[in-house]
Amino acid sequence: MGESERERERENGDDEGDESATKRRKRERKSFVVESKTFEIVAEEKRGKIQVAIWEKKKGIFSWVRLGPKSLGFFLESLDHCIKDGKGGKWEREWKESGRSYSLVRNENKAGFFLSWGWSIWRRNGIVLYPER
């Protein structure tokens, strides 16, 4: 079934369209591009809790991190602070959630500021985000 057919069913009040719209509301996807990288943010409700995953894609290579409630709160607070704080400088925040260690670092170079997100179970992994001001 094509997207236009689904839209028509929703407009006509068909129950099937309402059901798929409800399912769709439980998962949100947003993406943005920075230079040659694509970042996709997926928010999904599972068992009454919101989970967020951030995917980094470049030339067929994928890396991702899944955020629980505590990590999501730290991430959003830090992202907000990065965007609103016009001053330069580096800061770092570390915490643990579900047996994993996380770190979020704000740093700056000639191109501007960036957030570096790191996590580890046995080895160090990471993702770099470039928020717009």
Coordinates of C-alpha atoms in Angstrom, one line a residue:
M1 CA 0.0 0.0 0.0
G2 CA 1.4 3.4 -1.0
E3 CA 1.8 6.4 1.2
S4 CA -1.0 8.3 -0.7
E5 CA -3.4 5.4 -0.1
R6 CA -2.7 5.4 3.6
E7 CA -3.2 9.2 3.7
R8 CA -6.6 8.8 2.0
E9 CA -7.7 6.0 4.4
R10 CA -6.8 8.3 7.4
E11 CA -8.8 11.1 5.8
N12 CA -11.8 8.8 5.3
G13 CA -11.7 7.7 9.0
D14 CA -10.7 4.1 8.3
D15 CA -9.8 2.2 11.5
E16 CA -6.7 0.6 9.9
G17 CA -5.3 4.0 9.2
D18 CA -5.8 5.1 12.8
E19 CA -4.1 2.0 14.1
S20 CA -1.0 2.5 11.9
A21 CA -0.9 6.2 12.9
T22 CA -0.9 5.1 16.5
K23 CA 2.0 2.7 15.9
R24 CA 3.8 5.4 14.0
R25 CA 3.5 7.9 16.9
K26 CA 5.5 5.5 19.1
R27 CA 8.6 5.9 16.9
E28 CA 10.0 9.2 15.7
R29 CA 12.9 9.6 13.3
K30 CA 14.8 12.8 12.5
S31 CA 18.0 13.1 10.6
F32 CA 20.5 15.8 9.6
V33 CA 23.7 16.0 7.6
V34 CA 27.0 17.5 8.7
E35 CA 29.6 17.5 5.9
S36 CA 29.8 13.9 4.6
K37 CA 28.1 12.3 7.7
T38 CA 24.4 11.7 8.3
F39 CA 23.1 11.6 11.8
E40 CA 19.7 10.0 12.6
I41 CA 18.0 10.3 15.9
V42 CA 15.3 7.7 16.6
A43 CA 13.0 8.0 19.7
E44 CA 10.9 5.0 20.5
E45 CA 8.6 4.1 23.3
K46 CA 9.1 0.6 24.8
R47 CA 7.3 -0.7 27.8
G48 CA 6.2 2.8 28.8
K49 CA 9.8 4.2 28.7
I50 CA 11.3 6.3 26.0
Q51 CA 14.6 5.1 24.4
V52 CA 16.6 7.2 22.0
A53 CA 19.2 5.9 19.6
I54 CA 21.7 8.2 17.7
W55 CA 23.1 6.7 14.4
E56 CA 26.1 8.1 12.6
K57 CA 26.4 7.0 9.0
K58 CA 29.3 7.7 6.6
K59 CA 30.1 5.8 3.4
G60 CA 28.4 2.6 4.5
I61 CA 29.9 2.6 8.0
F62 CA 27.4 2.8 10.9
S63 CA 28.0 3.6 14.6
W64 CA 25.3 4.1 17.1
V65 CA 24.5 4.6 20.8
R66 CA 21.2 3.9 22.6
L67 CA 20.3 6.3 25.4
G68 CA 18.3 5.3 28.5
P69 CA 16.3 7.9 30.6
K70 CA 19.3 9.0 32.6
S71 CA 21.6 9.3 29.6
L72 CA 19.0 11.1 27.6
G73 CA 18.5 13.7 30.3
F74 CA 22.3 14.4 30.5
F75 CA 22.6 14.5 26.7
L76 CA 19.7 17.0 26.2
E77 CA 20.8 19.2 29.1
S78 CA 24.4 19.3 27.7
L79 CA 23.2 19.9 24.2
D80 CA 21.1 22.8 25.4
H81 CA 24.0 24.2 27.3
C82 CA 26.3 23.9 24.3
I83 CA 23.9 25.7 22.0
K84 CA 23.0 28.5 24.4
D85 CA 26.5 29.1 25.9
G86 CA 28.3 31.4 23.5
K87 CA 31.6 31.1 25.3
G88 CA 34.3 28.7 24.2
G89 CA 36.0 26.2 26.3
K90 CA 36.0 22.5 27.1
W91 CA 34.0 20.7 29.6
E92 CA 33.3 17.0 30.3
R93 CA 30.6 15.0 32.0
E94 CA 30.8 11.3 33.0
W95 CA 28.2 8.9 34.4
K96 CA 27.2 5.2 34.5
E97 CA 23.9 3.7 33.4
S98 CA 23.0 0.0 33.0
G99 CA 26.5 -1.2 33.5
R100 CA 28.0 1.1 30.9
S101 CA 30.2 4.2 31.4
Y102 CA 29.4 7.3 29.4
S103 CA 31.2 10.6 28.8
L104 CA 30.1 13.7 27.0
V105 CA 32.8 16.2 26.1
R106 CA 32.3 19.7 24.7
N107 CA 35.3 21.0 22.8
E108 CA 36.2 23.5 20.2
N109 CA 38.5 23.8 17.1
K110 CA 38.9 26.1 14.2
A111 CA 35.6 25.0 12.6
G112 CA 33.6 25.6 15.8
F113 CA 32.4 23.6 18.8
F114 CA 31.4 20.0 18.9
L115 CA 30.1 17.4 21.3
S116 CA 31.9 14.1 21.6
W117 CA 29.9 11.3 23.0
G118 CA 31.7 8.2 24.3
W119 CA 30.6 5.0 25.9
S120 CA 32.2 1.7 26.8
I121 CA 31.4 -1.7 28.0
W122 CA 34.8 -3.4 27.4
R123 CA 36.3 -1.0 24.9
R124 CA 36.0 2.7 24.1
N125 CA 33.4 3.7 21.4
G126 CA 32.3 7.1 20.4
I127 CA 30.3 9.5 18.2
V128 CA 30.8 13.2 17.5
L129 CA 27.9 15.6 17.1
Y130 CA 28.1 19.1 15.7
P131 CA 25.1 21.1 17.0
E132 CA 24.1 24.3 15.2
R133 CA 24.1 27.5 17.0

